[in-house]
mmCIF file of C-alpha atoms and ligand atoms in Angstrom:
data_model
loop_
_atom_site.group_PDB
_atom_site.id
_atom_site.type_symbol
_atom_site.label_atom_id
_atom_site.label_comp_id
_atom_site.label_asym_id
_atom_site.label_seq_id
_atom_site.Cartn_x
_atom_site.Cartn_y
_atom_site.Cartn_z
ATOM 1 C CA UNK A 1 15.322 6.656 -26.797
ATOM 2 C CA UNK A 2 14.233 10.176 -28.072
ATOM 3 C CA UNK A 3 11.242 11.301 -30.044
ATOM 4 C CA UNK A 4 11.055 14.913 -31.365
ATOM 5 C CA UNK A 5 10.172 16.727 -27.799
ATOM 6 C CA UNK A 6 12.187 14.512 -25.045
ATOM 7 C CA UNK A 7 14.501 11.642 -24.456
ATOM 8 C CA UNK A 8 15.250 9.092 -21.918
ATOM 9 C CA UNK A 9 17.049 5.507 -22.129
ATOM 10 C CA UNK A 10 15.628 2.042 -21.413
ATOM 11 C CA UNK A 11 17.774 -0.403 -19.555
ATOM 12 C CA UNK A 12 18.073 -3.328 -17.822
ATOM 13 C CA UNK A 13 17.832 -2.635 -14.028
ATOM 14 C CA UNK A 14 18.215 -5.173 -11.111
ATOM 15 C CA UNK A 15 16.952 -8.821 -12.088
ATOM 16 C CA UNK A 16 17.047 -7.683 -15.781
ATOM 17 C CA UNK A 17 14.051 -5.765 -14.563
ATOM 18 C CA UNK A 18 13.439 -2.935 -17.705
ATOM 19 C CA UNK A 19 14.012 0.962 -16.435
ATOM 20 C CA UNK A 20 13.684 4.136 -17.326
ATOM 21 C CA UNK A 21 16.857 6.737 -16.883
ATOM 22 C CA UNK A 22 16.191 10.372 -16.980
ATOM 23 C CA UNK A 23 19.311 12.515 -17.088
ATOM 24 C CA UNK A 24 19.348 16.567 -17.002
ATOM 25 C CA UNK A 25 22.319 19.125 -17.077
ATOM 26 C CA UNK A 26 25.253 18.256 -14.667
ATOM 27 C CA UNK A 27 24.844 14.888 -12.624
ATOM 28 C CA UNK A 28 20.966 15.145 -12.470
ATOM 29 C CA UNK A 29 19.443 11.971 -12.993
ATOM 30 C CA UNK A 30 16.417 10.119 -12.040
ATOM 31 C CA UNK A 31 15.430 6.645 -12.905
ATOM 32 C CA UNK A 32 11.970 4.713 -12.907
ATOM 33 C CA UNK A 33 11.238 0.754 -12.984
ATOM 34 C CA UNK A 34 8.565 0.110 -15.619
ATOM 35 C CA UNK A 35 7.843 -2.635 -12.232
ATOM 36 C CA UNK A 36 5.654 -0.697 -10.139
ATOM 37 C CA UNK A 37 5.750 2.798 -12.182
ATOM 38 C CA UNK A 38 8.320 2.985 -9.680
ATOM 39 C CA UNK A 39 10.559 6.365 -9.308
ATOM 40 C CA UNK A 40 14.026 4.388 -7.488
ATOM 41 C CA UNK A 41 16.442 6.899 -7.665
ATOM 42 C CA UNK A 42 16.623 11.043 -8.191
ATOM 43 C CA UNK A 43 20.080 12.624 -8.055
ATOM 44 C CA UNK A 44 21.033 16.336 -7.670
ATOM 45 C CA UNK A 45 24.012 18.239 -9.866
ATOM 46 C CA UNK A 46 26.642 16.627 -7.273
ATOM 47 C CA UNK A 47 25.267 13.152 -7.949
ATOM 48 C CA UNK A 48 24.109 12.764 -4.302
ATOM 49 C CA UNK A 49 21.256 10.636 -3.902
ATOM 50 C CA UNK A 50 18.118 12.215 -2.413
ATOM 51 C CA UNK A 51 15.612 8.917 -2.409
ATOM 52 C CA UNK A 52 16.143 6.278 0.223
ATOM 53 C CA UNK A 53 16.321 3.012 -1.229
ATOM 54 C CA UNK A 54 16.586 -0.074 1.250
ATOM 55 C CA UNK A 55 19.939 -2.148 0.631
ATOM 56 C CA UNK A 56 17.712 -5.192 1.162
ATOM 57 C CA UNK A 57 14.790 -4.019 -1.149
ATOM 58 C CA UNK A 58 13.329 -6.644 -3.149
ATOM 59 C CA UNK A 59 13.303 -6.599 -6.800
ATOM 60 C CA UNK A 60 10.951 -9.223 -7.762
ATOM 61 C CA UNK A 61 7.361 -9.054 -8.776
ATOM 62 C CA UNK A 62 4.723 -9.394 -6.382
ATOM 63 C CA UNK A 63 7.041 -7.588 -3.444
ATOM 64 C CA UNK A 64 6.848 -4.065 -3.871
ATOM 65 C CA UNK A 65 10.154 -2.007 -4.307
ATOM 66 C CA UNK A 66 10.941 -0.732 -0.318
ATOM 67 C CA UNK A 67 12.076 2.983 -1.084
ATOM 68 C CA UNK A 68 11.770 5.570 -3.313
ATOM 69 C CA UNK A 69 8.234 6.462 -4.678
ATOM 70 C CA UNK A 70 5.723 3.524 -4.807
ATOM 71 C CA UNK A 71 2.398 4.321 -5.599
ATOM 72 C CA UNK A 72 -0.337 3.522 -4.238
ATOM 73 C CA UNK A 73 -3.698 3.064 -5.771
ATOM 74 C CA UNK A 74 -6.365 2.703 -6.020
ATOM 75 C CA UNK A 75 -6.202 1.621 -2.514
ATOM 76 C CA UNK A 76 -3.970 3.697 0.634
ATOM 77 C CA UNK A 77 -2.689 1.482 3.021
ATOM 78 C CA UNK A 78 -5.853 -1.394 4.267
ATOM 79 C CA UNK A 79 -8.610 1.574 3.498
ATOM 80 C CA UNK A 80 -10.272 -1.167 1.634
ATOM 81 C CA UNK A 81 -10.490 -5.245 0.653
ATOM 82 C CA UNK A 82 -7.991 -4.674 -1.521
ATOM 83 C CA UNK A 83 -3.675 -6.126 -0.494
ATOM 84 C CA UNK A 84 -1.968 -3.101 1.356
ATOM 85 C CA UNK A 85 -1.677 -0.057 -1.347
ATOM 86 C CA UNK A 86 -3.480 -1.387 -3.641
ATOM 87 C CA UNK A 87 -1.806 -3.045 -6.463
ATOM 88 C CA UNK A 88 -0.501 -0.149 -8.688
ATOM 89 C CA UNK A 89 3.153 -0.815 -7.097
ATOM 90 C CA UNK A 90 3.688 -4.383 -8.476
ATOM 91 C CA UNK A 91 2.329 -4.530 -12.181
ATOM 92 C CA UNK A 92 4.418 -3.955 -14.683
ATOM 93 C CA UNK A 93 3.700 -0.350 -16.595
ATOM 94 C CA UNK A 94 4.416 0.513 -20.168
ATOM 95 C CA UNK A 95 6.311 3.609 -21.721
ATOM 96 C CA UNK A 96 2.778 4.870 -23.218
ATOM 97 C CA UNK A 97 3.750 6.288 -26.956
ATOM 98 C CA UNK A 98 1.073 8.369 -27.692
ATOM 99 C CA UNK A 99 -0.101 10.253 -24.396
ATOM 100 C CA UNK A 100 -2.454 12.942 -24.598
ATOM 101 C CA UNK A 101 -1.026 16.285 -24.121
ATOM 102 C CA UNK A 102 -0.184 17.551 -20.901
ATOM 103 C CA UNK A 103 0.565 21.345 -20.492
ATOM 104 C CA UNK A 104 3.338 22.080 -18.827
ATOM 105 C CA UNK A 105 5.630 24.651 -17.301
ATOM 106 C CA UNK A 106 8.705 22.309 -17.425
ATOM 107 C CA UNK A 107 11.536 23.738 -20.721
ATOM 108 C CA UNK A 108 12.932 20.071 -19.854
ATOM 109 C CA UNK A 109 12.435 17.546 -22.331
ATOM 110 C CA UNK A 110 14.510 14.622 -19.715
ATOM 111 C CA UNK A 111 10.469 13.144 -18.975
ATOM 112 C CA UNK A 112 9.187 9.921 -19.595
ATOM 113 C CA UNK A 113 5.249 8.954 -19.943
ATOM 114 C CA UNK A 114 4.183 5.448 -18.750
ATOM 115 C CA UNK A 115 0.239 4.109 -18.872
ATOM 116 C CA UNK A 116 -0.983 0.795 -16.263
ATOM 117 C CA UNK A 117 -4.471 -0.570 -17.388
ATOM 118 C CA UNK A 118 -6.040 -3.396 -15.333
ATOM 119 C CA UNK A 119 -5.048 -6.842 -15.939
ATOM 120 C CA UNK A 120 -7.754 -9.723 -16.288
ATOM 121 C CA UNK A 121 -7.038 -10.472 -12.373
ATOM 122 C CA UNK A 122 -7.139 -6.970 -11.265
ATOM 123 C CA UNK A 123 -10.684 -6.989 -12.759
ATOM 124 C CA UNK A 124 -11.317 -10.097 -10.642
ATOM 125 C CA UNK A 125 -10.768 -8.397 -7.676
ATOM 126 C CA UNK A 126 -11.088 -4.676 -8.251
ATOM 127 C CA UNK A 127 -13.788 -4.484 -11.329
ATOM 128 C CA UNK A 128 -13.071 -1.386 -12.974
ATOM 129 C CA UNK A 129 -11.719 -0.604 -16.426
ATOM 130 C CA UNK A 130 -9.049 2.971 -16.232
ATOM 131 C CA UNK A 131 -5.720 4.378 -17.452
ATOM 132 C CA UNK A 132 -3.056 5.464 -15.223
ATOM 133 C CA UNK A 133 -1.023 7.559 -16.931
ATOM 134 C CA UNK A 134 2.099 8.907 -15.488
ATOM 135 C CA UNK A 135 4.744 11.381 -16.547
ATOM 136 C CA UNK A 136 7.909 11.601 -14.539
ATOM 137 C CA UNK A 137 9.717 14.435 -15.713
ATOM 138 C CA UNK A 138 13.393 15.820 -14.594
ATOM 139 C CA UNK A 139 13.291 19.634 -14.453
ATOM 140 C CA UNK A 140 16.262 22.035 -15.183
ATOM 141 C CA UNK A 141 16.725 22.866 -11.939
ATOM 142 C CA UNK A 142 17.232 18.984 -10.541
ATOM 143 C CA UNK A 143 13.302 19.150 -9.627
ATOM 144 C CA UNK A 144 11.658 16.390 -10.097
ATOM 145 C CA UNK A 145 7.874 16.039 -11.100
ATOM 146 C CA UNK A 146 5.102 13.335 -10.960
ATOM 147 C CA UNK A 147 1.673 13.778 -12.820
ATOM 148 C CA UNK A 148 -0.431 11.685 -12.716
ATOM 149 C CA UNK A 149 -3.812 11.222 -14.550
ATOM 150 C CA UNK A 150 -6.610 7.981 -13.856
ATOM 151 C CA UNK A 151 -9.533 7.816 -16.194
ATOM 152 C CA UNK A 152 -12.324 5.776 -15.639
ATOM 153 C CA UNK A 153 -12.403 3.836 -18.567
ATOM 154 C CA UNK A 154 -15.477 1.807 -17.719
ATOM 155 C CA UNK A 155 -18.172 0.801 -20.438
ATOM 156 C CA UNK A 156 -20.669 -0.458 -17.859
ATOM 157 C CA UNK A 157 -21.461 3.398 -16.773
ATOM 158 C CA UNK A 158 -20.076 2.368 -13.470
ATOM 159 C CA UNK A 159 -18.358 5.183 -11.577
ATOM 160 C CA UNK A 160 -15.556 3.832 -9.376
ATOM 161 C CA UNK A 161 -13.753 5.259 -6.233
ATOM 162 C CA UNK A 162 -10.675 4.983 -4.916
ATOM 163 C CA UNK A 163 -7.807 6.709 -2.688
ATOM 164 C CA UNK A 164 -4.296 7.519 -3.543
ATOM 165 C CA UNK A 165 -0.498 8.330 -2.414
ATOM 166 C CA UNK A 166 2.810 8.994 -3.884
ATOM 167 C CA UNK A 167 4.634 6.978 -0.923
ATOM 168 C CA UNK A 168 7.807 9.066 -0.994
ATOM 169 C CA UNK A 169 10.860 8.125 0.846
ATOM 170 C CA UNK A 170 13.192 10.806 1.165
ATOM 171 C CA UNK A 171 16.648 9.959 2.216
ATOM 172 C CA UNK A 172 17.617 12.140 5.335
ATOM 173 C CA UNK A 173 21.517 12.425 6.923
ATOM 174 C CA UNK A 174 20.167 11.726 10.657
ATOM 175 C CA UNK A 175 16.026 11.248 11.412
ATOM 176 C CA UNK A 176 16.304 13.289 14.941
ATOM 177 C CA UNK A 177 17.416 16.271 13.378
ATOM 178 C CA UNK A 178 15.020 17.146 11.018
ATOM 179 C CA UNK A 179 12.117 18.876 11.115
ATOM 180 C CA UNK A 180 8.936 19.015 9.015
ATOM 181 C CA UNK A 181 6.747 22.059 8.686
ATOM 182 C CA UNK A 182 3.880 23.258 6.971
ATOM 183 C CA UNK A 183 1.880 20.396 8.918
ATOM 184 C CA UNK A 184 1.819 23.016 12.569
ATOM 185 C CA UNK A 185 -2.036 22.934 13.857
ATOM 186 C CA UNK A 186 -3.541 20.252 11.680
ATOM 187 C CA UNK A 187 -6.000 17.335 12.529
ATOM 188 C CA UNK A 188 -4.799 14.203 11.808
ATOM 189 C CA UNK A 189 -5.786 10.650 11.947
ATOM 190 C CA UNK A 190 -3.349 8.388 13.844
ATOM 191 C CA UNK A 191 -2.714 4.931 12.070
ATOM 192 C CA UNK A 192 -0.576 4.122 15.934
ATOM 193 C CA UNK A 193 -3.807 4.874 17.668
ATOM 194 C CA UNK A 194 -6.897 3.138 15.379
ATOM 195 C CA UNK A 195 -7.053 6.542 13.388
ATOM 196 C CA UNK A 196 -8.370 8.277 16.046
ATOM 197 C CA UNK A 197 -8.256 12.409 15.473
ATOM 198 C CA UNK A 198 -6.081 14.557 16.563
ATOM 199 C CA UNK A 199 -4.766 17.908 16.360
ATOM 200 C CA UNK A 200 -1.379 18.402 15.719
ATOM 201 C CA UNK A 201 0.653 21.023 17.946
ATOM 202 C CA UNK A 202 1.926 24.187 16.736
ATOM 203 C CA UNK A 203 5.574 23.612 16.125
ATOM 204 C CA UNK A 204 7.522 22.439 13.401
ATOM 205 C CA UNK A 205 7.355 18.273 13.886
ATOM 206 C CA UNK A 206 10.591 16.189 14.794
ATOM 207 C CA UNK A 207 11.445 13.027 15.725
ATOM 208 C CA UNK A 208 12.073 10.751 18.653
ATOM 209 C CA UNK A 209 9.828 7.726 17.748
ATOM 210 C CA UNK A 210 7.623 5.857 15.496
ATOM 211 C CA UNK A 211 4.935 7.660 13.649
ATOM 212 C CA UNK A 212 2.214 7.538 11.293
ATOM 213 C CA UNK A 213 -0.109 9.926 11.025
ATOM 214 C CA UNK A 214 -2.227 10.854 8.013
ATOM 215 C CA UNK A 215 -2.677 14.855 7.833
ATOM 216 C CA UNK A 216 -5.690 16.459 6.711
ATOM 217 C CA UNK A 217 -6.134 19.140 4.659
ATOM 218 C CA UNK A 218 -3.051 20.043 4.157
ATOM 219 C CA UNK A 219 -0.899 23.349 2.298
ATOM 220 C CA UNK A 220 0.429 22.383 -0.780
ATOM 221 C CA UNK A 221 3.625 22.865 0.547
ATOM 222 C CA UNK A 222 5.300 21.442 2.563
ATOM 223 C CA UNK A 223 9.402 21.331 3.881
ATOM 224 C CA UNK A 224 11.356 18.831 5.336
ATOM 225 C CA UNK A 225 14.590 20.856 7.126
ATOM 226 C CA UNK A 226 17.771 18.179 7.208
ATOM 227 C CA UNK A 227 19.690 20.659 9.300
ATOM 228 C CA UNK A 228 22.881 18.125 9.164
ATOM 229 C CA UNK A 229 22.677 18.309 5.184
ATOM 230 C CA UNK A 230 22.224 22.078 5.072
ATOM 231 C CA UNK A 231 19.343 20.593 2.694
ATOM 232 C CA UNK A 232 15.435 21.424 2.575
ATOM 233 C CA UNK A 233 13.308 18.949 0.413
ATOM 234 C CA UNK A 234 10.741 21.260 -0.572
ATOM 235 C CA UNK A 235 7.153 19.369 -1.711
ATOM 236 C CA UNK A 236 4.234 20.384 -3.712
ATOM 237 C CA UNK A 237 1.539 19.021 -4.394
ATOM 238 C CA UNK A 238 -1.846 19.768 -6.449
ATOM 239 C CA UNK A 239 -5.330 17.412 -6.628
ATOM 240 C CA UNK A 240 -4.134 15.530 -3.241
ATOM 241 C CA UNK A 241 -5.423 17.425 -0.176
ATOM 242 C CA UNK A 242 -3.293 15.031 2.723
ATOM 243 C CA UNK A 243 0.085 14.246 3.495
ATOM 244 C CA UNK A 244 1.190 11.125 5.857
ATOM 245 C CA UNK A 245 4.495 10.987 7.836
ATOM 246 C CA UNK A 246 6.053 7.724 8.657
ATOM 247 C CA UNK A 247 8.848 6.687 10.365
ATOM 248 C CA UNK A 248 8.428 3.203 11.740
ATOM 249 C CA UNK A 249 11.830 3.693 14.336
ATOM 250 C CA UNK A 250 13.442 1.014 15.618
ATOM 251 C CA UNK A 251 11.211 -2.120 16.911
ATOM 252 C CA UNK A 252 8.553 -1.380 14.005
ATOM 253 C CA UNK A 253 11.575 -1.789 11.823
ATOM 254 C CA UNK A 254 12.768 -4.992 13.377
ATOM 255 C CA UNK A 255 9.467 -6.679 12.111
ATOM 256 C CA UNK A 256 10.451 -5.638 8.114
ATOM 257 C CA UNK A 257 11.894 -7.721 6.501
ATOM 258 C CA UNK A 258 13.633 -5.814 3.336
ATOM 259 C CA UNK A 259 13.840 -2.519 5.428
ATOM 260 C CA UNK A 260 17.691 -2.699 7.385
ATOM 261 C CA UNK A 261 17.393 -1.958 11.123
ATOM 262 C CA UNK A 262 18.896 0.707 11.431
ATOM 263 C CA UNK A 263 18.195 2.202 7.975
ATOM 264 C CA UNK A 264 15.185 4.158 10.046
ATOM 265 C CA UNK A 265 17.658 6.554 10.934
ATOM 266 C CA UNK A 266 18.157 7.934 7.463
ATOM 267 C CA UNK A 267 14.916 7.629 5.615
ATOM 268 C CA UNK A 268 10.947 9.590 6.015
ATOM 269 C CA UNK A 269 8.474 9.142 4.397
ATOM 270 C CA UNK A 270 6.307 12.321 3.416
ATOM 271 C CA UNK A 271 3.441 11.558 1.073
ATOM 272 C CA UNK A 272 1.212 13.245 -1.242
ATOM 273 C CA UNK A 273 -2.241 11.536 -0.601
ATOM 274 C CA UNK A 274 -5.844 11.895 -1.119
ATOM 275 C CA UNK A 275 -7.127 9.538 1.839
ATOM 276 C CA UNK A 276 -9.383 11.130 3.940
ATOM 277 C CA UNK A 277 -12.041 12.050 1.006
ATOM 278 C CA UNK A 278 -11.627 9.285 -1.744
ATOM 279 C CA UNK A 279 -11.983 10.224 -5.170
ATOM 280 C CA UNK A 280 -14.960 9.323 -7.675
ATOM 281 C CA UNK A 281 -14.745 9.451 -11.123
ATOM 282 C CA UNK A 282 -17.740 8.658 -13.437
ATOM 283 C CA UNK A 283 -17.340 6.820 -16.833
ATOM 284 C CA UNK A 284 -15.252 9.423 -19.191
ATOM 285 C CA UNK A 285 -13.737 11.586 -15.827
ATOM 286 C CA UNK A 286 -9.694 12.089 -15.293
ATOM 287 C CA UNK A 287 -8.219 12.819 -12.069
ATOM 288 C CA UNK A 288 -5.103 14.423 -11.821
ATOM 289 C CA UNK A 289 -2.719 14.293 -9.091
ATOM 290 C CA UNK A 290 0.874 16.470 -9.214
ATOM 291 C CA UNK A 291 3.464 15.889 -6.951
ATOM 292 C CA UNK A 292 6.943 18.132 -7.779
ATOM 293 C CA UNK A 293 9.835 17.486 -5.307
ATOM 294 C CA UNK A 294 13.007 19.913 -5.138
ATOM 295 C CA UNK A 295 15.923 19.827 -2.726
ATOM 296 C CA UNK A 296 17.384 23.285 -2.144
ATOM 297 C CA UNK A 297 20.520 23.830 -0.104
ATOM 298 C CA UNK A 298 20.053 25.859 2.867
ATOM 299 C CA UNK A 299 21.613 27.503 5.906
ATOM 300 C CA UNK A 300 20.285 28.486 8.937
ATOM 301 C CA UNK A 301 21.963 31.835 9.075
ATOM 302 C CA UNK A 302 21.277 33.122 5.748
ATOM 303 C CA UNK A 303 17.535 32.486 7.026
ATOM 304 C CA UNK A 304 16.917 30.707 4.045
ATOM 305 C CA UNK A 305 15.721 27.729 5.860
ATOM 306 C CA UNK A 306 13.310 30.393 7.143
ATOM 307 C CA UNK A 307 10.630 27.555 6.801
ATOM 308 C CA UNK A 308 8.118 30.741 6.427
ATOM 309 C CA UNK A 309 10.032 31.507 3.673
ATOM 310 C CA UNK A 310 10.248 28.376 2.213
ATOM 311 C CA UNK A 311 6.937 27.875 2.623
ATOM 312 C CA UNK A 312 5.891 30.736 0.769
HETATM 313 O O1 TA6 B 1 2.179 5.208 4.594
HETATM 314 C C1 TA6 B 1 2.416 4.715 5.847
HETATM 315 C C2 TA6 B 1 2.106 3.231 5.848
HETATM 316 O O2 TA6 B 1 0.788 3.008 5.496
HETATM 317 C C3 TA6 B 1 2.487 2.621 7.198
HETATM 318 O O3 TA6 B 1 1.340 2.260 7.932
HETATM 319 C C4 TA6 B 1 3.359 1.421 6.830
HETATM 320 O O4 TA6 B 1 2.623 0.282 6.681
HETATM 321 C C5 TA6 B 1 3.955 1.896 5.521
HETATM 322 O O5 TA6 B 1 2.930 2.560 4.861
HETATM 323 C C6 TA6 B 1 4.623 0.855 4.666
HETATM 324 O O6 TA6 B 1 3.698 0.039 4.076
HETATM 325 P P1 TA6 B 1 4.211 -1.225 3.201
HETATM 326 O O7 TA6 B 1 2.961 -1.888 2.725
HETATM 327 O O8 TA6 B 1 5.016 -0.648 2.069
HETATM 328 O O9 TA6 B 1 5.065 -2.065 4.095
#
């Protein structure tokens, strides 16, 4: 399908399930279920994958899709009465046709914009009128770039609140040798331990167990080193102040069902959130939340993965 500024194809994805495929120069691709506004796949010029998606993941409305980027709103994780991650991840979204202009520094026109408003049930249980637009757009370079934009839509004059996440699963050659930095010296709140606070120590973080921790106040930058890959996920992030890491390791892993047992080894999750202060919006008010992801190869000895570089 293209219209006079981008293109993109609709097709029929596991279970006949309607997607969106995004392709850009070389072998860059990206794809998007209209289920769950749901980024499942983003490829780089060789074609590699760089998402984990779970072999066993479920594609059938209400499971959410395990892997890739769900999204979570307008409720993280059980911050609220609402089911885990609110319910943004299984409804079905629409390719919105007429969205309202969004500036830009992309010059690719591989993007696609899709809108969620609330169902009659999602009013039963979470009583507020808004539009979720989101664009998902496929940059030159093989970046790839999530904006998204909630208005309160309400008529009442009721002002609603909620907290948010782009649950990113990156897909990593072997968990215990990368590293993550740009989260040295933070607090955080430790789902493990009752979200007590903490402060994080000063070196780069690795891996030798389960975590999830929700990090406050974070750069808006952030790298995750796969030394085995030679490959740095670079992510940045705008309107969402946290980041959580999770890795649920072996046992935690043994108790999910569509996640494989050993898959742990290859996947982390790094997400763009705004947790720890939920957002507000009055009747009329957009928030917007940008999350751009870009893998760049790297080397230790051409100090690329100089993570103060990266980070700068
Ligand atoms: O973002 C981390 C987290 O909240 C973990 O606590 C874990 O539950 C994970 O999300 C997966 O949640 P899900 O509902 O997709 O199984």
């Amino acid at each position: 399908m293209a219209t006079e500024n981008h293109s993109f194809e609709l097709a029929k994805g596991i279970n006949g399930l309607g997607k969106i495929v995004l392709r850009e120069s070389r072998s860059r691709s990206a794809e998007v279920y209209l289920y769950g506004g749901h980024v499942t796949s983003w490829k780089n010029e060789n074609g590699e994958e760089l998402l984990y998606l779970s072999s066993k993941a479920i594609f059938k409305p209400p499971k959410p899709i395990r892997g890739g980027i769900p999204l979570c709103f307008p409720q993280f994780s059980n911050l609220g009465t609402l089911e885990s991650h609110g319910f943004a991840r299984n409804r079905i979204w629409e390719v919105d046709a007429s969205p309202p202009p969004l500036p830009t520094n992309s010059s690719s026109n591989a993007f696609v914009d899709l809108i969620l408003r609330p169902t009659e049930d999602d009013l039963k249980t979470w009583p507020h009128n808004f539009e979720f637009r989101m664009r998902v757009n496929l940059g030159s370079e093989g970046e790839l770039t999530l904006t998204s934009r909630i208005r309160n839509t309400n008529s009442d004059g009721k002002p609603f609140t909620f907290t948010f996440a782009y649950h990113t699963y990156f897909s990593v050659s072997d968990i215990s040798e990368v590293r993550v930095e740009g989260l040295e010296t933070l607090d955080y709140l430790d789902n493990l331990k009752s979200r007590e606070r903490f402060t994080e120590q000063g070196d780069a973080i690795t891996f030798e167990s389960e975590i999830d921790k929700i990090y406050l106040s974070t750069p808006t930058k952030i790298a995750i080193l796969d030394h085995e890959k030679k490959r740095t996920f670079v992510v940045r992030k705008d309107g969402l102040a946290d980041a959580v890491v999770w890795n649920p390791w072996d046992k935690k892993s043994k108790t999910i069902s569509d996640l494989g047992d050993e898959d742990y080894k290859h996947m982390l999750c790094v997400e763009a959130a705004a947790v720890e202060r939920p957002i507000t919006l009055k009747p009329g008010e957009e928030w917007k939340g940008r999350l751009e992801l870009s893998a760049v190869p790297s080397s230790y000895s051409s100090g690329q993965l100089d993570p103060k570089k990266v980070l700068q």
